[in-house]
Short mmCIF file of C-alpha atoms in Angstrom, two decimals:
data_model
loop_
_atom_site.label_atom_id
_atom_site.label_comp_id
_atom_site.label_asym_id
_atom_site.label_seq_id
_atom_site.Cartn_x
_atom_site.Cartn_y
_atom_site.Cartn_z
CA UNK A 1 77.53 97.37 113.36
CA UNK A 2 76.22 95.00 116.01
CA UNK A 3 77.70 91.52 116.37
CA UNK A 4 75.93 88.21 115.91
CA UNK A 5 76.76 87.21 119.48
CA UNK A 6 75.50 89.15 122.47
CA UNK A 7 77.23 90.08 125.71
CA UNK A 8 74.76 87.78 127.48
CA UNK A 9 75.93 84.82 125.39
CA UNK A 10 79.61 85.61 125.99
CA UNK A 11 79.09 85.87 129.73
CA UNK A 12 76.70 82.97 130.22
CA UNK A 13 77.80 80.47 127.56
CA UNK A 14 78.80 77.32 129.42
CA UNK A 15 77.89 79.07 132.67
CA UNK A 16 79.37 77.37 135.69
CA UNK A 17 78.77 77.44 139.39
CA UNK A 18 80.79 75.33 141.80
CA UNK A 19 80.03 74.26 145.35
CA UNK A 20 81.35 77.56 146.69
CA UNK A 21 79.03 79.60 144.44
CA UNK A 22 81.67 80.96 142.06
CA UNK A 23 80.10 81.97 138.71
CA UNK A 24 83.33 81.14 136.86
CA UNK A 25 85.20 77.82 136.53
CA UNK A 26 88.09 77.59 139.02
CA UNK A 27 91.71 77.10 138.04
CA UNK A 28 92.77 73.47 138.42
CA UNK A 29 96.51 74.12 138.32
CA UNK A 30 97.51 70.48 138.51
CA UNK A 31 99.06 68.05 136.06
CA UNK A 32 97.17 64.92 137.18
CA UNK A 33 94.08 63.68 138.99
CA UNK A 34 93.78 60.71 141.37
CA UNK A 35 91.11 57.97 141.37
CA UNK A 36 89.41 55.79 143.95
CA UNK A 37 90.17 52.67 141.97
CA UNK A 38 91.78 51.41 138.78
CA UNK A 39 88.31 50.73 137.37
CA UNK A 40 87.15 54.33 137.82
CA UNK A 41 90.35 55.51 136.14
CA UNK A 42 89.79 53.06 133.27
CA UNK A 43 86.23 54.30 132.81
CA UNK A 44 87.51 57.85 132.34
CA UNK A 45 90.42 57.02 130.04
CA UNK A 46 88.19 54.76 127.93
CA UNK A 47 85.53 57.46 127.67
CA UNK A 48 82.80 55.55 129.51
CA UNK A 49 82.46 58.36 132.06
CA UNK A 50 83.36 62.04 131.99
CA UNK A 51 86.23 63.11 134.19
CA UNK A 52 89.65 64.65 134.61
CA UNK A 53 92.76 62.55 134.04
CA UNK A 54 95.99 64.18 132.81
CA UNK A 55 96.44 67.82 131.79
CA UNK A 56 98.69 67.19 128.78
CA UNK A 57 95.83 65.13 127.33
CA UNK A 58 93.53 68.15 127.72
CA UNK A 59 91.58 66.25 130.41
CA UNK A 60 91.57 69.05 132.97
CA UNK A 61 88.32 70.83 134.07
CA UNK A 62 89.79 74.29 133.46
CA UNK A 63 90.62 73.37 129.87
CA UNK A 64 87.40 71.51 129.09
CA UNK A 65 85.30 74.38 130.50
CA UNK A 66 87.11 76.79 128.16
CA UNK A 67 86.64 74.46 125.20
CA UNK A 68 82.90 74.19 125.81
CA UNK A 69 82.67 77.99 125.80
CA UNK A 70 84.75 78.29 122.62
CA UNK A 71 82.62 75.69 120.82
CA UNK A 72 79.49 77.64 121.71
CA UNK A 73 80.99 80.91 120.42
CA UNK A 74 82.13 79.24 117.16
CA UNK A 75 78.77 77.41 116.75
CA UNK A 76 80.75 74.17 116.50
CA UNK A 77 80.25 70.65 117.83
CA UNK A 78 83.51 70.89 119.74
CA UNK A 79 86.69 72.92 120.21
CA UNK A 80 90.28 72.17 121.18
CA UNK A 81 92.45 74.73 122.98
CA UNK A 82 96.13 74.82 122.00
CA UNK A 83 99.33 76.44 123.22
CA UNK A 84 99.26 78.82 120.21
CA UNK A 85 97.46 79.48 116.95
CA UNK A 86 100.27 77.86 114.97
CA UNK A 87 100.00 74.77 117.18
CA UNK A 88 96.32 74.50 116.23
CA UNK A 89 97.08 74.95 112.53
CA UNK A 90 99.95 72.43 112.52
CA UNK A 91 97.86 69.77 114.29
CA UNK A 92 95.06 70.31 111.76
CA UNK A 93 97.52 69.97 108.87
CA UNK A 94 99.05 66.80 110.31
CA UNK A 95 95.64 65.14 110.50
CA UNK A 96 94.84 65.87 106.85
CA UNK A 97 98.31 65.40 105.39
CA UNK A 98 97.71 62.11 103.59
CA UNK A 99 96.46 63.42 100.25
CA UNK A 100 97.70 66.98 100.54
CA UNK A 101 96.66 70.45 101.60
CA UNK A 102 95.59 73.26 99.28
CA UNK A 103 96.06 76.81 100.58
CA UNK A 104 94.05 79.43 98.71
CA UNK A 105 94.91 83.13 98.80
CA UNK A 106 96.95 85.12 101.31
CA UNK A 107 97.68 83.71 104.76
CA UNK A 108 99.84 84.58 107.76
CA UNK A 109 103.60 84.34 107.15
CA UNK A 110 104.10 81.53 109.68
CA UNK A 111 101.40 79.46 107.96
CA UNK A 112 103.08 80.10 104.61
CA UNK A 113 106.44 78.90 105.93
CA UNK A 114 104.84 75.78 107.39
CA UNK A 115 103.21 74.97 104.05
CA UNK A 116 106.11 75.87 101.77
CA UNK A 117 109.11 74.66 103.80
CA UNK A 118 108.47 72.39 106.77
CA UNK A 119 105.60 70.15 105.68
CA UNK A 120 107.19 69.37 102.28
CA UNK A 121 110.38 68.41 104.17
CA UNK A 122 108.27 65.70 105.85
CA UNK A 123 107.01 64.46 102.49
CA UNK A 124 103.60 66.11 102.86
CA UNK A 125 102.10 67.48 99.66
CA UNK A 126 101.10 71.12 99.87
CA UNK A 127 99.72 73.32 97.11
CA UNK A 128 99.48 77.13 97.03
CA UNK A 129 96.96 78.98 94.88
CA UNK A 130 97.17 82.77 94.95
CA UNK A 131 94.05 83.24 92.83
CA UNK A 132 90.80 82.99 94.79
CA UNK A 133 88.18 82.88 92.05
CA UNK A 134 86.07 79.71 92.15
CA UNK A 135 87.09 78.53 88.67
CA UNK A 136 90.78 78.58 89.62
CA UNK A 137 90.05 76.80 92.90
CA UNK A 138 88.04 74.08 91.17
CA UNK A 139 90.82 73.52 88.62
CA UNK A 140 93.41 73.28 91.41
CA UNK A 141 91.25 70.83 93.35
CA UNK A 142 90.68 68.54 90.39
CA UNK A 143 94.36 68.45 89.48
CA UNK A 144 95.74 68.08 93.03
CA UNK A 145 92.86 66.32 94.85
CA UNK A 146 93.66 67.71 98.32
CA UNK A 147 92.02 66.45 101.51
CA UNK A 148 91.91 69.90 103.08
CA UNK A 149 91.50 73.42 101.69
CA UNK A 150 92.76 76.20 103.94
CA UNK A 151 91.95 79.92 103.70
CA UNK A 152 92.30 83.05 105.81
CA UNK A 153 89.62 85.73 105.54
CA UNK A 154 90.15 88.61 106.14
CA UNK A 155 93.77 87.86 105.31
CA UNK A 156 96.90 89.10 107.06
CA UNK A 157 97.98 91.81 106.28
CA UNK A 158 96.07 93.07 103.21
CA UNK A 159 92.62 92.05 104.52
CA UNK A 160 91.61 90.30 101.32
CA UNK A 161 88.23 88.54 101.62
CA UNK A 162 86.92 85.22 100.36
CA UNK A 163 83.34 84.03 100.00
CA UNK A 164 83.18 81.24 102.60
CA UNK A 165 79.70 79.98 101.70
CA UNK A 166 80.37 79.56 97.98
CA UNK A 167 83.84 78.16 98.54
CA UNK A 168 82.53 75.61 101.07
CA UNK A 169 80.03 74.27 98.52
CA UNK A 170 82.76 73.91 95.90
CA UNK A 171 85.20 72.24 98.30
CA UNK A 172 82.59 69.76 99.54
CA UNK A 173 81.50 68.95 95.99
CA UNK A 174 85.11 67.88 95.35
CA UNK A 175 85.26 65.66 98.44
CA UNK A 176 87.46 67.85 100.65
CA UNK A 177 87.16 69.78 103.92
CA UNK A 178 87.35 73.56 104.31
CA UNK A 179 89.21 75.24 107.19
CA UNK A 180 89.12 79.01 107.80
CA UNK A 181 91.57 81.07 109.82
CA UNK A 182 89.14 83.45 111.52
CA UNK A 183 91.67 85.31 113.70
CA UNK A 184 91.09 88.78 112.25
CA UNK A 185 87.29 88.54 112.26
CA UNK A 186 86.63 86.56 115.49
CA UNK A 187 83.30 84.74 115.92
CA UNK A 188 81.77 88.13 116.80
CA UNK A 189 82.12 89.45 113.26
CA UNK A 190 82.06 86.20 111.26
CA UNK A 191 81.16 82.56 111.89
CA UNK A 192 82.76 80.29 109.24
CA UNK A 193 81.09 77.09 110.47
CA UNK A 194 77.63 78.67 110.19
CA UNK A 195 78.60 79.63 106.61
CA UNK A 196 79.48 76.03 105.70
CA UNK A 197 83.15 75.62 106.67
CA UNK A 198 84.18 72.42 108.45
CA UNK A 199 86.80 73.96 110.73
CA UNK A 200 87.63 77.37 112.09
CA UNK A 201 90.98 78.17 113.65
CA UNK A 202 92.09 81.25 115.56
CA UNK A 203 95.14 82.58 117.31
CA UNK A 204 93.57 83.24 120.71
CA UNK A 205 96.64 85.35 121.47
CA UNK A 206 94.88 88.08 119.53
CA UNK A 207 91.28 89.23 120.01
CA UNK A 208 90.03 86.28 122.06
CA UNK A 209 92.69 87.00 124.69
CA UNK A 210 92.53 90.69 123.93
CA UNK A 211 95.00 92.02 126.52
CA UNK A 212 98.41 91.01 125.10
CA UNK A 213 99.02 88.81 128.15
CA UNK A 214 98.58 85.24 126.88
CA UNK A 215 99.52 82.94 124.00
CA UNK A 216 96.96 80.35 122.86
CA UNK A 217 95.07 78.90 119.91
CA UNK A 218 91.72 77.29 119.21
CA UNK A 219 90.43 74.85 116.60
CA UNK A 220 86.70 74.19 116.28
CA UNK A 221 84.82 71.64 114.18
CA UNK A 222 83.14 68.22 114.13
CA UNK A 223 83.72 66.04 117.20
CA UNK A 224 84.78 63.00 115.18
CA UNK A 225 87.67 64.88 113.55
CA UNK A 226 88.69 66.79 116.66
CA UNK A 227 89.03 63.52 118.56
CA UNK A 228 91.62 62.43 115.99
CA UNK A 229 93.33 65.85 115.96
CA UNK A 230 93.52 65.70 119.75
CA UNK A 231 95.91 62.77 119.41
CA UNK A 232 98.31 65.08 117.55
CA UNK A 233 97.84 67.77 120.19
CA UNK A 234 98.48 65.29 122.98
CA UNK A 235 101.54 63.62 121.50
CA UNK A 236 103.16 66.80 120.17
CA UNK A 237 102.69 68.49 123.55
CA UNK A 238 100.54 71.32 122.18
CA UNK A 239 97.88 71.49 124.89
CA UNK A 240 97.13 74.89 126.41
CA UNK A 241 98.45 75.48 129.94
CA UNK A 242 95.76 75.53 132.62
CA UNK A 243 96.61 79.02 133.88
CA UNK A 244 96.43 80.34 130.30
CA UNK A 245 93.08 78.59 129.79
CA UNK A 246 91.76 80.21 132.96
CA UNK A 247 92.94 83.66 131.83
CA UNK A 248 91.44 83.14 128.36
CA UNK A 249 88.08 82.18 129.86
CA UNK A 250 88.14 85.49 131.72
CA UNK A 251 88.90 87.44 128.53
CA UNK A 252 86.01 85.89 126.62
CA UNK A 253 83.56 87.53 129.02
CA UNK A 254 84.21 90.93 127.41
CA UNK A 255 84.83 89.75 123.84
CA UNK A 256 81.69 91.27 122.30
CA UNK A 257 82.20 94.61 124.02
CA UNK A 258 85.84 94.81 122.97
CA UNK A 259 85.29 93.74 119.35
CA UNK A 260 82.47 96.23 118.85
CA UNK A 261 84.81 99.04 119.99
CA UNK A 262 87.60 97.71 117.74
CA UNK A 263 85.13 97.74 114.83
CA UNK A 264 84.03 101.30 115.59
CA UNK A 265 87.52 102.76 115.91
CA UNK A 266 88.93 100.91 112.89
CA UNK A 267 86.09 102.03 110.63
CA UNK A 268 86.71 105.69 111.43
CA UNK A 269 90.46 105.32 110.95
CA UNK A 270 89.95 103.54 107.62
CA UNK A 271 87.65 106.36 106.48
CA UNK A 272 90.30 108.90 107.51
CA UNK A 273 93.15 107.09 105.73
CA UNK A 274 91.12 106.40 102.58
CA UNK A 275 90.96 110.11 101.73
CA UNK A 276 94.40 111.11 102.99
CA UNK A 277 96.70 112.56 100.29
CA UNK A 278 99.74 110.72 101.69
CA UNK A 279 98.06 107.30 101.44
CA UNK A 280 98.20 105.39 98.17
CA UNK A 281 95.67 102.71 99.15
CA UNK A 282 93.73 101.69 102.26
CA UNK A 283 92.74 98.08 103.00
CA UNK A 284 89.65 97.59 105.17
CA UNK A 285 86.53 95.44 104.60
CA UNK A 286 84.21 98.23 105.79
CA UNK A 287 85.16 100.72 103.08
CA UNK A 288 82.59 101.42 100.38
CA UNK A 289 82.61 100.65 97.58
CA UNK A 290 84.48 97.40 98.23
CA UNK A 291 85.40 94.78 95.56
CA UNK A 292 83.69 92.06 97.59
CA UNK A 293 80.48 93.97 98.36
CA UNK A 294 78.40 91.20 96.75
CA UNK A 295 78.96 88.87 99.73
CA UNK A 296 80.75 90.79 102.47
CA UNK A 297 77.64 92.15 104.22
CA UNK A 298 76.06 88.70 104.24
CA UNK A 299 79.25 87.11 105.58
CA UNK A 300 80.37 89.67 108.16
CA UNK A 301 78.42 91.54 110.81
CA UNK A 302 81.40 93.78 111.63
CA UNK A 303 84.70 94.48 109.91
CA UNK A 304 87.29 94.11 112.65
CA UNK A 305 90.05 96.16 114.20
CA UNK A 306 92.76 95.70 111.56
CA UNK A 307 93.52 98.42 109.00
CA UNK A 308 96.40 98.33 106.52
CA UNK A 309 97.54 101.06 104.15
CA UNK A 310 100.27 101.81 101.63
CA UNK A 311 101.95 105.11 102.36
CA UNK A 312 103.05 107.34 99.46
CA UNK A 313 106.73 106.54 99.50
CA UNK A 314 109.14 103.66 100.07
CA UNK A 315 110.05 101.41 103.02
CA UNK A 316 112.19 104.14 104.58
CA UNK A 317 109.26 106.56 104.51
CA UNK A 318 106.97 103.95 106.08
CA UNK A 319 109.55 103.24 108.77
CA UNK A 320 109.88 106.94 109.56
CA UNK A 321 106.08 107.27 109.81
CA UNK A 322 105.80 104.32 112.21
CA UNK A 323 108.69 105.65 114.32
CA UNK A 324 106.92 109.03 114.68
CA UNK A 325 103.77 107.53 116.19
CA UNK A 326 103.22 108.09 119.90
CA UNK A 327 99.92 106.43 120.84
CA UNK A 328 100.40 103.52 118.44
CA UNK A 329 103.17 101.29 119.79
CA UNK A 330 105.65 99.53 117.49
CA UNK A 331 105.11 95.85 118.24
CA UNK A 332 104.24 92.54 116.58
CA UNK A 333 100.94 90.69 117.04
CA UNK A 334 97.53 92.36 117.28
CA UNK A 335 94.12 92.33 118.90
CA UNK A 336 94.94 93.87 122.27
CA UNK A 337 93.30 96.86 123.91
CA UNK A 338 96.28 99.01 122.88
CA UNK A 339 96.89 100.22 119.32
CA UNK A 340 99.91 98.87 117.43
CA UNK A 341 101.66 99.69 114.16
CA UNK A 342 104.10 97.58 112.15
CA UNK A 343 105.52 97.07 108.69
CA UNK A 344 104.63 93.44 107.83
CA UNK A 345 107.96 92.98 106.01
CA UNK A 346 109.59 93.12 109.47
CA UNK A 347 106.99 91.16 111.46
CA UNK A 348 104.28 88.81 110.14
CA UNK A 349 105.96 88.34 106.72
CA UNK A 350 109.60 88.66 107.71
CA UNK A 351 111.87 86.15 106.00
CA UNK A 352 109.53 85.35 103.10
CA UNK A 353 110.94 85.46 99.57
CA UNK A 354 110.57 88.52 97.37
CA UNK A 355 108.37 86.50 95.03
CA UNK A 356 106.04 85.45 97.86
CA UNK A 357 105.81 89.03 99.12
CA UNK A 358 105.04 90.30 95.62
CA UNK A 359 102.28 87.73 95.16
CA UNK A 360 100.72 88.84 98.46
CA UNK A 361 101.00 92.57 97.57
CA UNK A 362 103.28 93.11 100.56
CA UNK A 363 106.07 95.66 100.22
CA UNK A 364 107.97 98.10 102.39
CA UNK A 365 105.37 100.86 102.01
CA UNK A 366 102.64 98.72 103.63
CA UNK A 367 101.80 99.60 107.24
CA UNK A 368 99.49 97.44 109.36
CA UNK A 369 97.52 98.98 112.21
CA UNK A 370 95.96 97.01 115.04
CA UNK A 371 93.40 99.56 116.19
CA UNK A 372 92.84 99.42 119.92
CA UNK A 373 90.24 100.79 122.30
CA UNK A 374 91.65 104.27 122.93
CA UNK A 375 89.64 107.42 122.25
CA UNK A 376 89.31 107.72 118.49
CA UNK A 377 90.33 111.40 118.44
CA UNK A 378 93.65 110.50 120.09
CA UNK A 379 94.35 107.81 117.49
CA UNK A 380 93.55 110.02 114.51
CA UNK A 381 95.54 112.92 115.97
CA UNK A 382 98.51 110.58 116.39
CA UNK A 383 98.32 109.48 112.76
CA UNK A 384 97.94 113.07 111.60
CA UNK A 385 101.01 114.34 113.45
CA UNK A 386 103.09 111.46 112.04
CA UNK A 387 101.96 112.27 108.48
CA UNK A 388 102.72 115.93 109.05
CA UNK A 389 106.22 115.29 110.44
CA UNK A 390 107.34 112.63 107.93
#
């Protein structure tokens, strides 16, 4: 399936050419910038003129060039680049902490810990709703009156989907904002802001970076709110490093090409697993029939590179299967050019309570695959030999 964005847009969005003729923004690997006078410095810091000032504030040309590109990809008014995806999420939560935050459905384990343990310790009200039907969400909103509703779709690791357009209408009707973790989909396969969400957040460590060689995050949304969130980023020291921003800008040039190959490989692997006798259940948005078929094809233009499945057996059987893989590496994270395999109970959801794991349908038999860009026959052959041997 083709993406909404084209290679031309990824390459030429926020196109730049400096005095030396370079088509890409240069790396300004400096912490500060000097001025001709105090007045010119004041004009920049007060926002009267555009300019660089201090890198921790995000006022560095390498960072602002990246953010302009990210905003264009996310179809947002503005974007902020962070040191990690969790930095972006925590700054967003801090800004909307006054009346509380409602998290709907499954989310990444680190986000769950932030909501269930660390924010409540600061006196911030957080509410978790496992059910994702609109009636349950509306009831939870009326009783808790949150400022912000947060979802992740597709979710990590079971790839559960939520209808962004319908949920956005409900959230707005109840006077709140909707934020979507779009890490698994990327703006190539899904654009939450175009579907009505107020914010979209991603761990750029994953598909946006795409080569397992950087750690970063991005938050996109309305300028007025991002200006306020930037104060949290600045004062908590969460700004992306300039060299990381420069490397991320490079990676975005091939984002469409990479994601389309991820989509292609993952679809074929999901089809293979879905009929395998040693697989109890396969989780992938591109499988048909799918429980969310009524909205999924309108919401997503591609289904991503993540595939999860429950092996017939227990945690020990799943561990043996993963250990027998050769092409798939055993590693945390996802979204790189190389294929990875993990048991979420030991990575993304490690340390969560048994009750939380049960609610999220995560157990020891669940295996998560980050499908890379290798030849599809090599990936399927690797899975087949592991099934055969375990």
